[in-house]
PDB file of C-alpha atoms in Angstrom:
ATOM      1  CA  GLU A   1     -21.550  32.904  19.620  1.00 48.00           C
ATOM      2  CA  ALA A   2     -19.262  32.131  16.635  1.00 60.00           C
ATOM      3  CA  GLY A   3     -15.914  31.151  16.476  1.00 74.00           C
ATOM      4  CA  VAL A   4     -13.187  32.141  13.561  1.00 81.00           C
ATOM      5  CA  PRO A   5     -14.227  32.543  10.552  1.00 79.00           C
ATOM      6  CA  ALA A   6     -13.723  29.692   8.078  1.00 83.00           C
ATOM      7  CA  SER A   7     -10.775  29.527   6.452  1.00 86.00           C
ATOM      8  CA  PHE A   8     -11.093  29.517   1.921  1.00 88.00           C
ATOM      9  CA  HIS A   9     -10.300  29.085  -1.600  1.00 91.00           C
ATOM     10  CA  ALA A  10      -9.778  32.451  -4.399  1.00 91.00           C
ATOM     11  CA  VAL A  11     -11.869  29.867  -6.584  1.00 91.00           C
ATOM     12  CA  GLY A  12     -14.744  28.364  -5.697  1.00 90.00           C
ATOM     13  CA  THR A  13     -17.952  26.321  -7.484  1.00 88.00           C
ATOM     14  CA  THR A  14     -21.766  27.877  -6.824  1.00 90.00           C
ATOM     15  CA  CYS A  15     -23.770  24.092  -5.512  1.00 90.00           C
ATOM     16  CA  GLY A  16     -27.178  23.424  -6.559  1.00 90.00           C
ATOM     17  CA  ILE A  17     -29.199  20.589  -3.814  1.00 92.00           C
ATOM     18  CA  VAL A  18     -30.491  17.839  -6.177  1.00 87.00           C
ATOM     19  CA  ASP A  19     -31.485  15.646  -2.618  1.00 88.00           C
ATOM     20  CA  PHE A  20     -30.998  15.827   0.307  1.00 93.00           C
ATOM     21  CA  ASP A  21     -32.064  12.399   3.829  1.00 93.00           C
ATOM     22  CA  GLN A  22     -32.304  12.363   7.055  1.00 94.00           C
ATOM     23  CA  LEU A  23     -29.803   9.162   8.130  1.00 93.00           C
ATOM     24  CA  GLU A  24     -29.624   7.321  10.871  1.00 95.00           C
ATOM     25  CA  ASP A  25     -27.357   8.996  12.793  1.00 96.00           C
ATOM     26  CA  GLY A  26     -29.474  12.291  12.425  1.00 94.00           C
ATOM     27  CA  THR A  27     -27.395  13.774  10.729  1.00 95.00           C
ATOM     28  CA  LEU A  28     -28.445  15.515   7.163  1.00 94.00           C
ATOM     29  CA  GLY A  29     -27.255  14.176   4.113  1.00 93.00           C
ATOM     30  CA  VAL A  30     -27.094  16.814   0.599  1.00 92.00           C
ATOM     31  CA  THR A  31     -26.142  15.675  -2.679  1.00 85.00           C
ATOM     32  CA  GLY A  32     -25.155  18.485  -4.482  1.00 85.00           C
ATOM     33  CA  ILE A  33     -23.712  19.471  -8.273  1.00 82.00           C
ATOM     34  CA  GLY A  34     -21.180  22.343  -9.176  1.00 82.00           C
ATOM     35  CA  GLN A  35     -22.925  24.579 -11.577  1.00 85.00           C
ATOM     36  CA  ARG A  36     -20.929  27.864 -11.745  1.00 87.00           C
ATOM     37  CA  ARG A  37     -16.573  28.340 -10.788  1.00 88.00           C
ATOM     38  CA  PHE A  38     -16.099  31.742  -9.401  1.00 93.00           C
ATOM     39  CA  SER A  39     -12.738  33.801  -7.907  1.00 93.00           C
ATOM     40  CA  VAL A  40     -13.816  35.736  -5.449  1.00 94.00           C
ATOM     41  CA  ILE A  41     -12.831  39.264  -5.934  1.00 95.00           C
ATOM     42  CA  SER A  42     -12.862  41.323  -2.300  1.00 94.00           C
ATOM     43  CA  HIS A  43     -14.188  39.261   1.085  1.00 93.00           C
ATOM     44  CA  GLY A  44     -14.877  41.248   4.487  1.00 92.00           C
ATOM     45  CA  VAL A  45     -15.880  38.969   7.890  1.00 91.00           C
ATOM     46  CA  GLU A  46     -19.361  40.315   9.106  1.00 90.00           C
ATOM     47  CA  PRO A  47     -19.094  40.952  13.293  1.00 89.00           C
ATOM     48  CA  ASP A  48     -21.053  37.135  13.824  1.00 87.00           C
ATOM     49  CA  ASN A  49     -17.663  35.568  11.525  1.00 87.00           C
ATOM     50  CA  LEU A  50     -19.356  35.222   8.559  1.00 88.00           C
ATOM     51  CA  ILE A  51     -17.657  35.669   5.517  1.00 90.00           C
ATOM     52  CA  VAL A  52     -19.348  37.575   2.573  1.00 93.00           C
ATOM     53  CA  ALA A  53     -17.309  38.005  -1.014  1.00 93.00           C
ATOM     54  CA  SER A  54     -17.442  40.092  -3.991  1.00 95.00           C
ATOM     55  CA  VAL A  55     -17.121  37.341  -6.610  1.00 94.00           C
ATOM     56  CA  GLU A  56     -16.151  37.098 -10.820  1.00 94.00           C
ATOM     57  CA  TYR A  57     -17.431  34.467 -12.393  1.00 92.00           C
ATOM     58  CA  LEU A  58     -15.429  31.926 -14.785  1.00 88.00           C
ATOM     59  CA  ASP A  59     -15.172  31.683 -18.629  1.00 80.00           C
ATOM     60  CA  ASP A  60     -16.491  27.972 -17.993  1.00 72.00           C
ATOM     61  CA  THR A  61     -19.674  28.643 -19.987  1.00 59.00           C
ATOM     62  CA  ASP A  62     -17.712  28.648 -23.954  1.00 55.00           C
ATOM     63  CA  ARG A  63     -18.102  24.717 -24.292  1.00 52.00           C
ATOM     64  CA  PRO A  64     -14.185  24.375 -25.537  1.00 52.00           C
ATOM     65  CA  GLU A  65     -14.748  21.818 -28.141  1.00 58.00           C
ATOM     66  CA  PRO A  66     -12.918  18.540 -27.436  1.00 57.00           C
ATOM     67  CA  SER A  67      -9.564  18.854 -27.742  1.00 58.00           C
ATOM     68  CA  GLU A  68      -6.660  15.818 -30.764  1.00 67.00           C
ATOM     69  CA  ASN A  69      -4.005  16.118 -28.138  1.00 81.00           C
ATOM     70  CA  ALA A  70      -2.592  13.082 -26.143  1.00 86.00           C
ATOM     71  CA  ALA A  71      -3.800  14.681 -23.099  1.00 89.00           C
ATOM     72  CA  CYS A  72      -7.098  14.836 -24.149  1.00 89.00           C
ATOM     73  CA  GLU A  73      -7.365  11.659 -25.527  1.00 91.00           C
ATOM     74  CA  ILE A  74      -6.022   9.833 -22.452  1.00 93.00           C
ATOM     75  CA  VAL A  75      -7.381  11.746 -19.343  1.00 94.00           C
ATOM     76  CA  THR A  76     -11.229  11.234 -21.764  1.00 93.00           C
ATOM     77  CA  GLY A  77      -9.642   7.193 -22.051  1.00 93.00           C
ATOM     78  CA  PHE A  78      -9.675   6.950 -18.451  1.00 94.00           C
ATOM     79  CA  LEU A  79     -12.882   8.614 -17.183  1.00 95.00           C
ATOM     80  CA  ARG A  80     -14.652   6.260 -20.301  1.00 94.00           C
ATOM     81  CA  SER A  81     -13.370   3.106 -18.907  1.00 93.00           C
ATOM     82  CA  THR A  82     -14.127   5.085 -15.033  1.00 93.00           C
ATOM     83  CA  LEU A  83     -17.262   5.880 -15.582  1.00 94.00           C
ATOM     84  CA  GLY A  84     -18.197   1.726 -16.835  1.00 93.00           C
ATOM     85  CA  ARG A  85     -17.286   0.188 -13.736  1.00 93.00           C
ATOM     86  CA  GLU A  86     -20.419  -0.680 -12.214  1.00 94.00           C
ATOM     87  CA  ASP A  87     -19.661   0.357  -8.632  1.00 94.00           C
ATOM     88  CA  LEU A  88     -19.992   4.014 -10.045  1.00 92.00           C
ATOM     89  CA  ALA A  89     -23.438   2.910 -11.815  1.00 91.00           C
ATOM     90  CA  GLU A  90     -26.166   4.948  -9.003  1.00 87.00           C
ATOM     91  CA  TYR A  91     -23.325   8.058  -9.496  1.00 86.00           C
ATOM     92  CA  ARG A  92     -24.016   7.855 -13.294  1.00 88.00           C
ATOM     93  CA  GLU A  93     -27.512   7.930 -12.745  1.00 86.00           C
ATOM     94  CA  THR A  94     -27.372  12.024 -11.752  1.00 81.00           C
ATOM     95  CA  LEU A  95     -24.266  12.810 -14.100  1.00 86.00           C
ATOM     96  CA  GLN A  96     -25.126  14.603 -17.156  1.00 86.00           C
ATOM     97  CA  GLU A  97     -23.034  14.004 -19.648  1.00 90.00           C
ATOM     98  CA  ASP A  98     -21.212  15.992 -21.767  1.00 89.00           C
ATOM     99  CA  TRP A  99     -18.306  13.762 -24.151  1.00 89.00           C
ATOM    100  CA  GLY A 100     -18.299  17.042 -26.890  1.00 86.00           C
ATOM    101  CA  ASN A 101     -16.596  19.863 -23.596  1.00 86.00           C
ATOM    102  CA  ASP A 102     -12.925  19.571 -22.768  1.00 88.00           C
ATOM    103  CA  ASN A 103     -14.218  21.145 -18.766  1.00 89.00           C
ATOM    104  CA  TRP A 104     -16.140  18.710 -18.275  1.00 89.00           C
ATOM    105  CA  ILE A 105     -14.019  16.250 -18.868  1.00 92.00           C
ATOM    106  CA  SER A 106     -11.560  17.331 -16.845  1.00 92.00           C
ATOM    107  CA  PHE A 107     -13.877  18.331 -14.267  1.00 91.00           C
ATOM    108  CA  GLN A 108     -15.400  14.822 -13.464  1.00 92.00           C
ATOM    109  CA  THR A 109     -12.001  13.661 -13.923  1.00 94.00           C
ATOM    110  CA  ALA A 110     -10.893  15.396 -11.133  1.00 92.00           C
ATOM    111  CA  GLU A 111     -14.107  14.018  -9.035  1.00 89.00           C
ATOM    112  CA  LEU A 112     -13.312  10.830  -9.235  1.00 90.00           C
ATOM    113  CA  PHE A 113      -9.440  10.500  -8.950  1.00 88.00           C
ATOM    114  CA  PRO A 114      -8.767   9.430  -5.841  1.00 87.00           C
ATOM    115  CA  MET A 115      -6.768  12.436  -4.371  1.00 89.00           C
ATOM    116  CA  SER A 116      -6.429  15.222  -0.662  1.00 92.00           C
ATOM    117  CA  PRO A 117      -8.406  17.579  -1.209  1.00 91.00           C
ATOM    118  CA  GLN A 118      -5.419  20.299  -1.836  1.00 92.00           C
ATOM    119  CA  SER A 119      -4.249  18.749  -4.166  1.00 92.00           C
ATOM    120  CA  ARG A 120      -8.033  18.830  -6.346  1.00 91.00           C
ATOM    121  CA  GLN A 121      -7.819  22.216  -5.225  1.00 92.00           C
ATOM    122  CA  PHE A 122      -5.313  22.800  -7.575  1.00 93.00           C
ATOM    123  CA  ILE A 123      -6.018  20.681 -10.544  1.00 92.00           C
ATOM    124  CA  LEU A 124      -9.814  22.585 -10.450  1.00 89.00           C
ATOM    125  CA  GLU A 125      -8.572  26.555 -10.696  1.00 91.00           C
ATOM    126  CA  MET A 126      -6.401  25.328 -13.412  1.00 91.00           C
ATOM    127  CA  ASP A 127      -7.611  26.605 -17.122  1.00 88.00           C
ATOM    128  CA  VAL A 128      -9.155  24.043 -19.174  1.00 88.00           C
ATOM    129  CA  GLU A 129      -5.813  22.743 -20.595  1.00 88.00           C
ATOM    130  CA  GLU A 130      -3.006  23.189 -17.760  1.00 91.00           C
ATOM    131  CA  ARG A 131      -6.122  20.926 -15.584  1.00 92.00           C
ATOM    132  CA  MET A 132      -5.772  18.196 -19.027  1.00 93.00           C
ATOM    133  CA  GLN A 133      -1.522  18.261 -19.099  1.00 93.00           C
ATOM    134  CA  GLU A 134      -2.180  17.436 -14.823  1.00 94.00           C
ATOM    135  CA  LEU A 135      -4.591  14.716 -15.126  1.00 95.00           C
ATOM    136  CA  ARG A 136      -3.352  13.441 -18.197  1.00 94.00           C
ATOM    137  CA  HIS A 137       0.930  13.182 -15.524  1.00 94.00           C
ATOM    138  CA  ILE A 138      -0.711  11.969 -12.084  1.00 93.00           C
ATOM    139  CA  LEU A 139      -2.435   9.699 -14.528  1.00 93.00           C
ATOM    140  CA  GLU A 140       0.662   8.302 -16.285  1.00 93.00           C
ATOM    141  CA  ASP A 141       2.318   8.450 -12.699  1.00 93.00           C
ATOM    142  CA  ASN A 142      -0.264   6.089 -11.652  1.00 91.00           C
ATOM    143  CA  LYS A 143      -0.004   4.395 -14.442  1.00 91.00           C
ATOM    144  CA  LEU A 144      -3.661   4.410 -14.488  1.00 88.00           C
ATOM    145  CA  VAL A 145      -2.921   4.414 -18.744  1.00 86.00           C
ATOM    146  CA  GLY A 146      -1.234   2.442 -20.746  1.00 73.00           C
ATOM    147  CA  SER A 147      -0.210  -1.248 -20.822  1.00 54.00           C
ATOM    148  CA  ASP A 148       0.353  -1.108 -17.170  1.00 55.00           C
ATOM    149  CA  ALA A 149      -3.823   0.337 -16.230  1.00 53.00           C
ATOM    150  CA  ASP A 150      -6.407  -2.409 -16.806  1.00 48.00           C
ATOM    151  CA  SER A 151      -4.588  -4.470 -13.903  1.00 45.00           C
ATOM    152  CA  ARG A 152      -4.913  -1.266 -10.953  1.00 49.00           C
ATOM    153  CA  LEU A 153      -8.070   0.565 -11.763  1.00 47.00           C
ATOM    154  CA  ASN A 154      -9.980  -2.492 -10.215  1.00 46.00           C
TER     155      ASN A 154
END
């Protein structure tokens, strides 16, 4: 018997399963990779509370050229520095780098930066220019870029 329907956001991402393994506690550990963003156009709830939806894929595939503005330079620098950390070596193994794509840079930064799921969702729903500006403000507000950054990143 199903309970109440789950809540969901109007913007989401399709996911491909990269790896899975049964963990020591018996649960299934799944590693996924985001593929394409979509926006929910309409949705309904089946009798068993399964949510079904019609979606429209968002155009993130046009691969915008890297911008030469301050926000993009700051966010890109932060991501390069962060990905160089030794504790992210395993993460880097599955990463398909695309330094020529502002979407990729901003998505990776939003994924790695510690923030609430609600804040991350809000940022990921933005278009690439807004996302870069917002990430820049977050990095500056948290003093993670600039002269004070080195001591805060480790």
